[in-house]
Short mmCIF file of C-alpha atoms in Angstrom, two decimals:
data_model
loop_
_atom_site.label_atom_id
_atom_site.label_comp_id
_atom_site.label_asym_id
_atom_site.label_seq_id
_atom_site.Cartn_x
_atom_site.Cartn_y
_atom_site.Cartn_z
CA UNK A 1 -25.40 -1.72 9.81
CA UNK A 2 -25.77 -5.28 10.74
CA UNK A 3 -26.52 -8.16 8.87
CA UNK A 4 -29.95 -10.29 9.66
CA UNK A 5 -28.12 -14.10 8.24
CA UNK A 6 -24.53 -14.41 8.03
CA UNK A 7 -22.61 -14.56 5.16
CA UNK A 8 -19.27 -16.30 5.58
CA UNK A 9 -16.24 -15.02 3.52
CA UNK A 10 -12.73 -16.16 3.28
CA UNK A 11 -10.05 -13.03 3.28
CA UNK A 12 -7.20 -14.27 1.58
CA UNK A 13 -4.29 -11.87 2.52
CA UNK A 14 -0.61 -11.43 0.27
CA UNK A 15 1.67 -11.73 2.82
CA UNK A 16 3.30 -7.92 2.53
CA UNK A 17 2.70 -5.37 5.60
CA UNK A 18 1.85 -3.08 3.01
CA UNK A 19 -0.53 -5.38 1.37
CA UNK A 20 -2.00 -7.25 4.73
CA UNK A 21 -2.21 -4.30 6.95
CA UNK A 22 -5.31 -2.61 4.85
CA UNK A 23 -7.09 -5.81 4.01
CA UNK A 24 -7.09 -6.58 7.54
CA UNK A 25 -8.82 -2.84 8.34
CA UNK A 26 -11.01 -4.07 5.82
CA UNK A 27 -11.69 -7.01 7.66
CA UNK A 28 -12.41 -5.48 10.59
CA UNK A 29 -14.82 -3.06 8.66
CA UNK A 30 -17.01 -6.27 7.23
CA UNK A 31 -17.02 -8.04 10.94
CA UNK A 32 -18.07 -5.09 12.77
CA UNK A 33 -20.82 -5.03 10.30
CA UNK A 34 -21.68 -8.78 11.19
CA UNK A 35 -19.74 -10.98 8.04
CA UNK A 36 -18.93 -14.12 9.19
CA UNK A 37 -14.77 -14.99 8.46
CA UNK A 38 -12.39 -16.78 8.06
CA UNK A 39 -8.92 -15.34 7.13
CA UNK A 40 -6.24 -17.58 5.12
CA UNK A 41 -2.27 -17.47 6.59
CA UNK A 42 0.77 -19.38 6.94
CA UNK A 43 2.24 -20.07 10.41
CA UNK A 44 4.57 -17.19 10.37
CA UNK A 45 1.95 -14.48 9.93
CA UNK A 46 -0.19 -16.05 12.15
CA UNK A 47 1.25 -13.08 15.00
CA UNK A 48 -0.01 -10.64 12.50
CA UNK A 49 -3.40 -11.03 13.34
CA UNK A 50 -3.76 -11.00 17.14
CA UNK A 51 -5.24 -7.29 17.42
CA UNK A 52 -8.00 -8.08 14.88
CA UNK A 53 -8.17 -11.58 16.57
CA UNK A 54 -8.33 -9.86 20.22
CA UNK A 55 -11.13 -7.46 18.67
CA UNK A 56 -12.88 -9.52 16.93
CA UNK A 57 -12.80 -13.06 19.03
CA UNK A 58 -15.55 -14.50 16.38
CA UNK A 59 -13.40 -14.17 13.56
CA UNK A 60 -11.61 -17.69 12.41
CA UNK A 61 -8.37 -18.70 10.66
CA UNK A 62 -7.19 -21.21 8.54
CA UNK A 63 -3.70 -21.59 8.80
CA UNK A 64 -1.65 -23.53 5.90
CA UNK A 65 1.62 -24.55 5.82
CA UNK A 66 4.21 -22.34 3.59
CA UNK A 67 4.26 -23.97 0.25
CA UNK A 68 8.39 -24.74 -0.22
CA UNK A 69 9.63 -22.01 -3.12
CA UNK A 70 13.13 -22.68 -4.37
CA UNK A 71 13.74 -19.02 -4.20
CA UNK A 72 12.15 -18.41 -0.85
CA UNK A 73 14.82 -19.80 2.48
CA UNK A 74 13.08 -21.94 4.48
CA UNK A 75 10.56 -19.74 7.38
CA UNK A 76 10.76 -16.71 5.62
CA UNK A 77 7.30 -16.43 4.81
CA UNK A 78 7.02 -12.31 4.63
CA UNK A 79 8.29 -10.17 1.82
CA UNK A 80 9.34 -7.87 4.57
CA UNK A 81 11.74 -10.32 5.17
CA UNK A 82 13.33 -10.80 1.46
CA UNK A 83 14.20 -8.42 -1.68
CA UNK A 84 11.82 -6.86 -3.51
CA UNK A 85 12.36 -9.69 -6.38
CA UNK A 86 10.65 -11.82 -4.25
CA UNK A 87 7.15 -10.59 -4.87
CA UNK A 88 7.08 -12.79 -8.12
CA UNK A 89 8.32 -15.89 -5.96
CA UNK A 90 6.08 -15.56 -3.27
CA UNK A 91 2.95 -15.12 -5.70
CA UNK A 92 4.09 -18.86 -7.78
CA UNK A 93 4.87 -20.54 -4.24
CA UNK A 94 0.85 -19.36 -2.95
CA UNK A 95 -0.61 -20.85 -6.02
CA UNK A 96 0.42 -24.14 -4.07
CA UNK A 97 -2.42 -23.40 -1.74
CA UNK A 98 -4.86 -24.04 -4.39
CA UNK A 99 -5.03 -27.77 -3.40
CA UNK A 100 -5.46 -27.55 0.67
CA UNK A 101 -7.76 -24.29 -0.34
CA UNK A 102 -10.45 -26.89 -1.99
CA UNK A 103 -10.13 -30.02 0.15
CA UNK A 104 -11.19 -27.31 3.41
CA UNK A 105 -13.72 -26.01 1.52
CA UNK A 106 -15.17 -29.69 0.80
CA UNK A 107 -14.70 -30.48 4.36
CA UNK A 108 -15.78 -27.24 6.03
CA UNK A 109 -19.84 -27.64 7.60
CA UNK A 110 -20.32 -23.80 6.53
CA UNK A 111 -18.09 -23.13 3.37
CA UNK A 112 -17.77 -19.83 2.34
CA UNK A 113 -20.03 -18.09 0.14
CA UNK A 114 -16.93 -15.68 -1.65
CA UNK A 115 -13.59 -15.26 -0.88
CA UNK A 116 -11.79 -11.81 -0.79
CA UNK A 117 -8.19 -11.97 -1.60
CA UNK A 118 -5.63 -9.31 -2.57
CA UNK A 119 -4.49 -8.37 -6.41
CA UNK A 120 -1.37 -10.37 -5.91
CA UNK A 121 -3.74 -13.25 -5.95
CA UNK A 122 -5.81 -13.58 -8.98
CA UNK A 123 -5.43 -17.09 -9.66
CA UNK A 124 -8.12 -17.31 -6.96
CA UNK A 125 -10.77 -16.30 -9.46
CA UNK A 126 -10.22 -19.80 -11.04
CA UNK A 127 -10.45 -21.20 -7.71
CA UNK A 128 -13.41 -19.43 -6.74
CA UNK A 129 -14.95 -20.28 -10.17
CA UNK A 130 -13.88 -24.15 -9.76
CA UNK A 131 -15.64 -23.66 -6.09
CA UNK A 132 -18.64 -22.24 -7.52
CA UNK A 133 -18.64 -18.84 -5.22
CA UNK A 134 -17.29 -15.46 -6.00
CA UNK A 135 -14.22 -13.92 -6.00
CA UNK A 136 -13.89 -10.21 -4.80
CA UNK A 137 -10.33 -8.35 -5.74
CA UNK A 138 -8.51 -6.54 -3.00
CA UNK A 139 -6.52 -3.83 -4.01
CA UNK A 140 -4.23 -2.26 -1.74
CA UNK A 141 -3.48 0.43 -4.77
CA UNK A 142 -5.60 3.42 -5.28
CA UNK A 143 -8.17 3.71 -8.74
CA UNK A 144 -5.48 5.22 -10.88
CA UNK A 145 -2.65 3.18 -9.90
CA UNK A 146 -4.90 -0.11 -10.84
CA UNK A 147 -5.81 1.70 -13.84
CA UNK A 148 -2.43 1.94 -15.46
CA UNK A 149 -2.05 -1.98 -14.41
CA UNK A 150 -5.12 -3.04 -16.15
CA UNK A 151 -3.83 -1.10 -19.21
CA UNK A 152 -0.41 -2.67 -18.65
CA UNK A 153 -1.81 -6.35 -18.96
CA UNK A 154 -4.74 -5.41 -21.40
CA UNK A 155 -2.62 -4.07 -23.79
CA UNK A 156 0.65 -5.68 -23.29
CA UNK A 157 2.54 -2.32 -25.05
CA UNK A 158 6.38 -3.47 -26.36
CA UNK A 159 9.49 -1.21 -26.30
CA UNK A 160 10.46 -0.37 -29.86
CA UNK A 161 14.13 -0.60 -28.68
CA UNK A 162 14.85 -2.91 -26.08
CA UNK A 163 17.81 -1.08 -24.86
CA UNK A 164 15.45 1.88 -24.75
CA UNK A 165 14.33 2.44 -20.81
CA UNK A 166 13.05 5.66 -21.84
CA UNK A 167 10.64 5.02 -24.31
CA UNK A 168 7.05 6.71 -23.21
CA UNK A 169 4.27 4.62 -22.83
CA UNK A 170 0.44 6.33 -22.48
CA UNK A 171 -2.59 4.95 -21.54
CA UNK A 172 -5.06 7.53 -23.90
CA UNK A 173 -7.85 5.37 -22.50
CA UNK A 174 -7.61 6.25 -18.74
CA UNK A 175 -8.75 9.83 -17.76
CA UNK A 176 -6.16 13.05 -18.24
CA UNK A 177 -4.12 10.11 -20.54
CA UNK A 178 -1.28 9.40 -18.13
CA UNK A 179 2.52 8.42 -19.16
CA UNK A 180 5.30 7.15 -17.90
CA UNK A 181 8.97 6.09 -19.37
CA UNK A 182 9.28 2.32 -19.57
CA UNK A 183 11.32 2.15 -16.54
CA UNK A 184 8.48 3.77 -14.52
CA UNK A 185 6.50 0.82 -15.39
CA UNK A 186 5.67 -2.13 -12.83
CA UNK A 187 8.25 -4.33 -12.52
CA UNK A 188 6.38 -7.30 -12.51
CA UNK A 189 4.82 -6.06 -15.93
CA UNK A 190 8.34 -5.37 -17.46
CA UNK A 191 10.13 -9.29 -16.20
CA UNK A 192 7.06 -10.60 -18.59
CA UNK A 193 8.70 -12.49 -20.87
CA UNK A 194 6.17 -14.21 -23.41
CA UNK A 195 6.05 -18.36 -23.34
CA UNK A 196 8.14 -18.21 -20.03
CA UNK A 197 5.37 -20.66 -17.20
CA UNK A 198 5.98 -17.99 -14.33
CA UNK A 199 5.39 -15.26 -16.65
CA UNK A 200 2.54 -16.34 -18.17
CA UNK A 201 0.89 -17.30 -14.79
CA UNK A 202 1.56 -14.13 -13.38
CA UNK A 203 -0.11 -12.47 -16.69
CA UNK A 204 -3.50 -14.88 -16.29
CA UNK A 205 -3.36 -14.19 -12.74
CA UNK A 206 -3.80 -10.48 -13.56
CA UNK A 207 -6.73 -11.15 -15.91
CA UNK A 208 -7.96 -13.09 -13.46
CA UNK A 209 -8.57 -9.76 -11.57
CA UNK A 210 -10.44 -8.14 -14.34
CA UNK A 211 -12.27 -11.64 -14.66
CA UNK A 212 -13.39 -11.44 -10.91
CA UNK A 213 -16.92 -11.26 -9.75
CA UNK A 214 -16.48 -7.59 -8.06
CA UNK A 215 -13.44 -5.05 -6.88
CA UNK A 216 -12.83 -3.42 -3.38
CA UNK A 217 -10.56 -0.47 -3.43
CA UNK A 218 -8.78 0.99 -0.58
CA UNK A 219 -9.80 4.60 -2.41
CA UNK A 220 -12.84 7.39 -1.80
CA UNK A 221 -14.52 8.60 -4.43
CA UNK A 222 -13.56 12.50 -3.77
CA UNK A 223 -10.55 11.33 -3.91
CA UNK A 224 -10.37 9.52 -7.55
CA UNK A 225 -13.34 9.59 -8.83
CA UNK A 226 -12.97 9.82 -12.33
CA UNK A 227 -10.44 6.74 -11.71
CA UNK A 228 -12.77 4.56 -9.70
CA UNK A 229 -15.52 5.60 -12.45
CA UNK A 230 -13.02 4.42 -15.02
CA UNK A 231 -12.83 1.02 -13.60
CA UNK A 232 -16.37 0.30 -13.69
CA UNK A 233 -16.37 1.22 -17.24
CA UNK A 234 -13.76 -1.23 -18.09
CA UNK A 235 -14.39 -4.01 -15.49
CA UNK A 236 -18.16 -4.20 -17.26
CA UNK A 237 -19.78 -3.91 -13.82
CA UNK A 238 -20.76 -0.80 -12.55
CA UNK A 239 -22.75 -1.74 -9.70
CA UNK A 240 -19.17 -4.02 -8.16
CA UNK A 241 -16.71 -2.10 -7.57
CA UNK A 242 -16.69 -0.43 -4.18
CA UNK A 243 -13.78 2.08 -2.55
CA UNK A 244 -14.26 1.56 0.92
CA UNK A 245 -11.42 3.87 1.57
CA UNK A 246 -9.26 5.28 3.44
CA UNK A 247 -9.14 1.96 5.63
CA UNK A 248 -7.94 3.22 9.13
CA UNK A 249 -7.04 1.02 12.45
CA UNK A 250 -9.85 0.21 14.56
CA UNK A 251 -8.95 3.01 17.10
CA UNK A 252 -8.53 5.35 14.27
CA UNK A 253 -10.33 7.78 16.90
CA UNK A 254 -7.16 8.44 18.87
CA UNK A 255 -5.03 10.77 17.18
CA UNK A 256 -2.73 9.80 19.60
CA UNK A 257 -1.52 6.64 17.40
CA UNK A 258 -3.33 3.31 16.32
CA UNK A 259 -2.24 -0.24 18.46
CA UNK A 260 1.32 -1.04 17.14
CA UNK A 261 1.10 -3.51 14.37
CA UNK A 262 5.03 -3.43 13.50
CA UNK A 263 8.57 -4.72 15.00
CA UNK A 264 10.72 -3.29 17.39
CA UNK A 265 12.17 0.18 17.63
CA UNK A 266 15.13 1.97 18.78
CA UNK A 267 13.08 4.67 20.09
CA UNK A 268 10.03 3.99 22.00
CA UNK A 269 6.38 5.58 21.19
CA UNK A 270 6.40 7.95 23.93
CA UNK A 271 10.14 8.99 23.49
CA UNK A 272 8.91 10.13 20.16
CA UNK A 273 5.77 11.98 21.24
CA UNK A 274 7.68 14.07 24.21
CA UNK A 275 10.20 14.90 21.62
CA UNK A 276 7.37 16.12 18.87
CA UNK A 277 5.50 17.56 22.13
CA UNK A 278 8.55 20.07 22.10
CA UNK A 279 8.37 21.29 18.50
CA UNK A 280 6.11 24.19 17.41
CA UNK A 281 3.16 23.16 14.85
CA UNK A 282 3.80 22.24 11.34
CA UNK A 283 7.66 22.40 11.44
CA UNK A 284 8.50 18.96 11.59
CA UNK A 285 9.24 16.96 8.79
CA UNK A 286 9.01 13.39 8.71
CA UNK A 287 10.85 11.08 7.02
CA UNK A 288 10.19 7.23 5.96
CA UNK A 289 9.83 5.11 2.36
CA UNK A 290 7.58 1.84 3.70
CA UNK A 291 8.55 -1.56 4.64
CA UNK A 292 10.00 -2.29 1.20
CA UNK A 293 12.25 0.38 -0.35
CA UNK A 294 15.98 0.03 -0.04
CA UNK A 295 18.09 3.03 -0.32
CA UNK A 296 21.21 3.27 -1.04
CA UNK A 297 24.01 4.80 0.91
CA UNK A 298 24.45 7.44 -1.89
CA UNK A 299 20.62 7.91 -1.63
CA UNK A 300 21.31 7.89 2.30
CA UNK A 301 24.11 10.29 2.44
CA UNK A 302 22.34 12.82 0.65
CA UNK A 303 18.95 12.69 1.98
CA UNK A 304 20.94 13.07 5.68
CA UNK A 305 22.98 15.85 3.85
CA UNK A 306 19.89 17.33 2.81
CA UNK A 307 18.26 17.10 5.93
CA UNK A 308 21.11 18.77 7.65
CA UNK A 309 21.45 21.71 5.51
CA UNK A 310 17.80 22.44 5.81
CA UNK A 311 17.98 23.31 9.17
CA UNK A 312 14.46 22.65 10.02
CA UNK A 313 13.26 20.26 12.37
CA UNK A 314 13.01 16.22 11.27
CA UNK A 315 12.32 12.51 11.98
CA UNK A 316 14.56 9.96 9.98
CA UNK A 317 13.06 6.45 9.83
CA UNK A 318 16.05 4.29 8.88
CA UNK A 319 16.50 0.52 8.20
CA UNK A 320 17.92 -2.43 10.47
CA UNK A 321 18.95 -5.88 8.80
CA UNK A 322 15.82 -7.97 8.26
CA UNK A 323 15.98 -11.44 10.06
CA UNK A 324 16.46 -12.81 6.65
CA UNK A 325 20.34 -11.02 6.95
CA UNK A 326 19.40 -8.72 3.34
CA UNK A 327 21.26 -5.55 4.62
CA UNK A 328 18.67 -2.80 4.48
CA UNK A 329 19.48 1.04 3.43
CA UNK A 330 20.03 3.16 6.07
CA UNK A 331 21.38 0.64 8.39
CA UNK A 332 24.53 2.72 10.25
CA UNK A 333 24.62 4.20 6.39
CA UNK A 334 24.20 8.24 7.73
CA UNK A 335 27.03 10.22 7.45
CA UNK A 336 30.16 9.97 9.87
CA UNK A 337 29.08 12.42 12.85
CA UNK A 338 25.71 13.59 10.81
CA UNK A 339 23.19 12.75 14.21
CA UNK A 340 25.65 14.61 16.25
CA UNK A 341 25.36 17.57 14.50
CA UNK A 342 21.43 17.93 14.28
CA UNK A 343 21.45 16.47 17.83
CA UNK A 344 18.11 18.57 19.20
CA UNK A 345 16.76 18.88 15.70
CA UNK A 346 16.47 15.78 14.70
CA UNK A 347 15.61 12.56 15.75
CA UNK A 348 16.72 9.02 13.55
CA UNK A 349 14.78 5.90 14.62
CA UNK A 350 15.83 2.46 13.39
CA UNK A 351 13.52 -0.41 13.33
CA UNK A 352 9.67 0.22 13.12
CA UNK A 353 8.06 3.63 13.47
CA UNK A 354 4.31 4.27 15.00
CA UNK A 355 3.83 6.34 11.66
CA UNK A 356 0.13 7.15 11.90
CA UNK A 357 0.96 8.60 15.26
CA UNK A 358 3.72 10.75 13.93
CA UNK A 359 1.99 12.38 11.39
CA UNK A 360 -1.32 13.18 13.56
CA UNK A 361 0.86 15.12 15.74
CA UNK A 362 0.38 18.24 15.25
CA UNK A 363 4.11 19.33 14.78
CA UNK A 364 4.75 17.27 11.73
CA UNK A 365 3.66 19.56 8.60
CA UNK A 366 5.29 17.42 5.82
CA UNK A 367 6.12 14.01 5.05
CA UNK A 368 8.71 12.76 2.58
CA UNK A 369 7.67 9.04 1.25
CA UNK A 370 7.91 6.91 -1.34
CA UNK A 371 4.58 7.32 -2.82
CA UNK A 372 3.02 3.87 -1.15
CA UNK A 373 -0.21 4.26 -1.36
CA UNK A 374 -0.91 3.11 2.28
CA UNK A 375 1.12 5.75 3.19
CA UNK A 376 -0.30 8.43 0.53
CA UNK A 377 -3.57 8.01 2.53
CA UNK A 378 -1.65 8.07 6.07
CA UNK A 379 -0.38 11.51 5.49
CA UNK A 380 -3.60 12.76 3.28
CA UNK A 381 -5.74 12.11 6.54
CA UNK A 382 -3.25 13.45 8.82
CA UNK A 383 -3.52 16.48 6.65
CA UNK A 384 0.00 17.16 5.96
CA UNK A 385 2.19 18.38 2.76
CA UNK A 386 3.94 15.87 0.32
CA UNK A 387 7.59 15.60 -0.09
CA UNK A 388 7.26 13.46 -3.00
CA UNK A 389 10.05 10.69 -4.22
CA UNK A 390 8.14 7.28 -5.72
CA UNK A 391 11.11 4.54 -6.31
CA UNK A 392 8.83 1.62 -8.15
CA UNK A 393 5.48 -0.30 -8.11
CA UNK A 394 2.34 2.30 -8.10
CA UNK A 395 4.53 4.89 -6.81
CA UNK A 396 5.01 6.85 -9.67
CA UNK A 397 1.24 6.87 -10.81
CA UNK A 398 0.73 7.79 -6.65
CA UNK A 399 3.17 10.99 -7.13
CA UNK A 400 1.03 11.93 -10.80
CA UNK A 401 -2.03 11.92 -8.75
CA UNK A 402 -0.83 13.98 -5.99
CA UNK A 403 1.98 16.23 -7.27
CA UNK A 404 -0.26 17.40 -10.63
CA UNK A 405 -3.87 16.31 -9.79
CA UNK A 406 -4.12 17.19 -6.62
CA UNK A 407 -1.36 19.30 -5.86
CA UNK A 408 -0.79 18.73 -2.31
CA UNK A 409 2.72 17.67 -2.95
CA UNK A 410 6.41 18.14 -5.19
CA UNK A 411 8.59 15.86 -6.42
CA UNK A 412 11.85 16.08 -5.07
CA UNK A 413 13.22 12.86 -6.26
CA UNK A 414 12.61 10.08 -8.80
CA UNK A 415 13.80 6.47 -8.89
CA UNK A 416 15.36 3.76 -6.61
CA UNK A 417 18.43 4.28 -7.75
CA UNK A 418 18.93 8.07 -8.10
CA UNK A 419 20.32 9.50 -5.29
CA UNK A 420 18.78 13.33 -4.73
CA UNK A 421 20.87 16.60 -5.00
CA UNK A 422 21.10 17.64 -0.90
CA UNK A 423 21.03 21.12 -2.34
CA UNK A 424 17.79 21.21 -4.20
CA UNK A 425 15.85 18.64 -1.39
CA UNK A 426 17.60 21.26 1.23
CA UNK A 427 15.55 24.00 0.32
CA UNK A 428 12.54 22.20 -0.93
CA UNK A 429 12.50 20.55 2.60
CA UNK A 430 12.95 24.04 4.18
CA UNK A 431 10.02 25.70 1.89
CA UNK A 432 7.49 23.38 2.27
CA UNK A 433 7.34 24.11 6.19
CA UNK A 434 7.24 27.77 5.58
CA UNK A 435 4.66 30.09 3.72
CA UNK A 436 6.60 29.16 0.74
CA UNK A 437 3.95 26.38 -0.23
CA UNK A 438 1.20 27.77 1.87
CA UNK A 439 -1.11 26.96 -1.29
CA UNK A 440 -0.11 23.63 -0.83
CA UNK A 441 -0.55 22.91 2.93
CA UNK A 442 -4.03 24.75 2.57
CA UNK A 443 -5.32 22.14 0.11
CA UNK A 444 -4.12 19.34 1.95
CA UNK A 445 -6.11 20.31 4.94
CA UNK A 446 -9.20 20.44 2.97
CA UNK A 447 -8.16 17.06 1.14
CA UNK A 448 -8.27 15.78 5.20
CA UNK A 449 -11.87 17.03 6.06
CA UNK A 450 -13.00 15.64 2.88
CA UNK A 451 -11.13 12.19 4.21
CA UNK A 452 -12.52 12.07 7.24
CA UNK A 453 -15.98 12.95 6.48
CA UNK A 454 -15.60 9.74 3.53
CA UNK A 455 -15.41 7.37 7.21
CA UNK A 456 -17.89 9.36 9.28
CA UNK A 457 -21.25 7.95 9.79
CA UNK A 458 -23.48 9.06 6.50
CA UNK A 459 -19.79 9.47 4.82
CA UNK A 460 -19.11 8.22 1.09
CA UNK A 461 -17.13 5.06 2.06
CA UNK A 462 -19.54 4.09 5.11
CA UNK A 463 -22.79 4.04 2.44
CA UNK A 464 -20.42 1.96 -0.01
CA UNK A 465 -19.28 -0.26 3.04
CA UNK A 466 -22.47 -0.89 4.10
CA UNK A 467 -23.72 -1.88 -0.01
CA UNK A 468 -20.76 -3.90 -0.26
CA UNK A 469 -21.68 -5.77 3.09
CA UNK A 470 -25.87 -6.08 1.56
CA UNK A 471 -24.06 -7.46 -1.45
CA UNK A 472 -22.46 -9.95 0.05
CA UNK A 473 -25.53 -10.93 1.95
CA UNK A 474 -27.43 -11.22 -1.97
CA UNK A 475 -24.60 -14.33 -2.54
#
């Protein structure tokens, strides 16, 4: 589909791989389909965007300087690049944009009719509602992850015992009535600390999301729909809110491995795929937790340990330093001697990984992640079984959905601090690449075709792409 008049929207990434990365697929979805853009970003990200820039030569940017944070170093303008604390310091210093945001609009010959920006962003409801345009929320999270965050911030549930981590909360309002121990709970949610400024902006900016003219998830309906139907009923809106998912790179049609859109490597791409090449099908397990989680090297030492006494065949994604210098898990943390040992059975990559690629191959026939939801959908469409272990954010509402919804996945580890018994992930390793969990592979292979046919021409998310795109061209 292809729009008659242009519409001209400003995307308005948060500047987190794990956030950008889909909102830029996104992007590319809405441009092929004729939306006039603009994308927001600070000089540092800028290099983030030259394959959608190459593809899509049309497409514009407005680049802003980094608004100075006193807890952010000076050019570090990536979370990737700091601790996972900084997500609350990096969503106060963007509110500084607010100011250059208007005077461009005021200035600009064809402003923009709505602006898209990610959840991390809601105070750019009031901006869109001070511009007089509408503001679409990006969620990066799938429809029951968002759910429990809405009820987080809607209801603003205490602990009866501060000391009390364990204390359950539920959310009897969201489908199958969900519940997590308070330490389960987003981080961000459990810092808020009433009458505090930073608090309470991060709490309006979360309203502001519910507040917003319409929602795009990065979900499929046959994937969550009695989630994504559960946001309409509590947004008020049923006819804007629209899961476009699962957003895939623009070559998504070469199994061979989307363009690189990460850092260096120790290993190069086609190192990796001669070494899968070599494997037999669906015995390889592959092993990463995102951009963001830090292990540590009791967490390290065991996984490796675990891996080891498996005995089946494995790639280990580890950590390197960032440039920042925050010493990332994994970093020369393995055991003393531990890749000379499983030398021919496994393979341990520092630095970036071509993930997508790895798990399309056809030896890989499990994945153990954290439960980020970009990567939930990575493995989901690459068909493979779910080694499950979430560590914080959405994670653990990820691993509910897919270890007892969907059950194309077990737990085999809970918590960024708990390190995993290398006895019980040994043998839960080893049996999910056998007929021990052939249940579980076999549903996962149907959850793919029902993925794939979601971004086929005619396909679920294609109709809702192409409504969201006509709604945009109603503003």
């Amino acid at each position: 589909m292809a729009l008659t008049a242009k519409i001209h929207v400003l995307i308005f990434p948060y500047p987190a791989q794990g956030h950008m990365l889909p909102l830029l697929d996104l992007t590319h979805q809405l441009a092929t389909r004729g939306v006039s853009i603009t994308i927001l970003v600070t000089p540092k990200n800028l290099p983030i965007l030259d394959p959608i820039l190459s593809e899509h030569p049309s497409i514009k940017t407005l680049v802003l300087p980094f608004p100075p944070h006193p807890s952010i170093p000076p050019g570090l303008e990536n979370v990737k690049d700091l601790p996972i604390q900084a997500f609350v310091s990096m969503m106060c210093a963007l509110r500084e944009l607010h100011r250059p945001i208007v005077d461009w609009f005021g200035s600009h010959p064809d402003p923009p009719a709505a602006i898209i920006s990610d959840m991390f962003l809601g105070w750019t409801h009031h901006l869109a509602v001070e511009l007089g345009i509408k503001r679409f929320e990006f969620s990066p999270s799938g429809a029951l992850a968002l759910s429990v965050i809405y009820g987080l911030w809607w209801s603003m549930p205490k602990k009866d015992d501060p000391s009390d981590e364990s204390q359950v909360v539920s959310f009897p309002e969201i489908p199958n009535c969900p519940k997590y121990p308070w330490w389960q709970l987003s981080t961000v949610y459990r810092s808020y600390v009433a009458g505090d400024p930073v608090s309470e902006f991060i709490k309006e900016g979360f309203w502001g999301n519910m507040k917003s003219w319409g929602l795009v998830i990065n979900s499929f309906s046959e994937l969550e729909r009695v989630y994504i139907e559960h946001l309409r009923k509590v947004l008020g809106h049923d006819d804007r809110v629209w899961a476009v998912g699962p957003l895939l790179p623009p070559d998504n049609d070469h199994p061979s491995g989307p363009v690189q859109r990460g850092g260096s490597s120790t290993v190069s791409v086609e190192e990796i795929k001669s070494w899968l090449d070599e494997r037999e099908d669906q015995t390889v397990v592959y092993v990463c937790f995102g951009s963001q989680a830090v292990l540590t090297n009791d967490q390290v030492r065991e996984l490796a340990l675990g891996l080891e006494k498996s005995g089946v065949s494995f790639i280990l994604c580890v950590k390197e330093p960032t440039k920042g210098g925050h010493v990332c898990a994994g970093s020369c943390a393995t055991p003393r001697g531990f890749e000379d040992r499983v030398a021919g059975r496994g393979l341990v990559i520092r630095g970036w990984v071509p993930q997508v690629a790895i798990l399309r191959h056809r030896a890989v026939g499990a994945f153990l992640t954290h439960c980020g939801w970009n990567s939930v959908l990575e493995g989901v469409v690459a068909g493979v079984a779910l080694l499950c272990w979430p560590m914080g954010a959405d994670q653990f509402s990820n691993a509910t959905l897919l270890v007892e919804q969907l059950k194309v996945g077990i737990r085999v580890c809970e918590g960024g601090q708990t390190a995993p018994d290398s006895n019980v992930l040994s043998r839960a390793v080893a049996d999910l690449v056998s007929e021990q969990h052939a249940e579980i592979r076999k549903r996962v292979k149907a959850l793919r075709e029902t993925a794939l046919a979601a971004v086929k021409e005619g396909g679920t998310s294609v109709k809702v792409l192409d409504e969201l795109v006509e709604h945009l061209a109603t503003l």
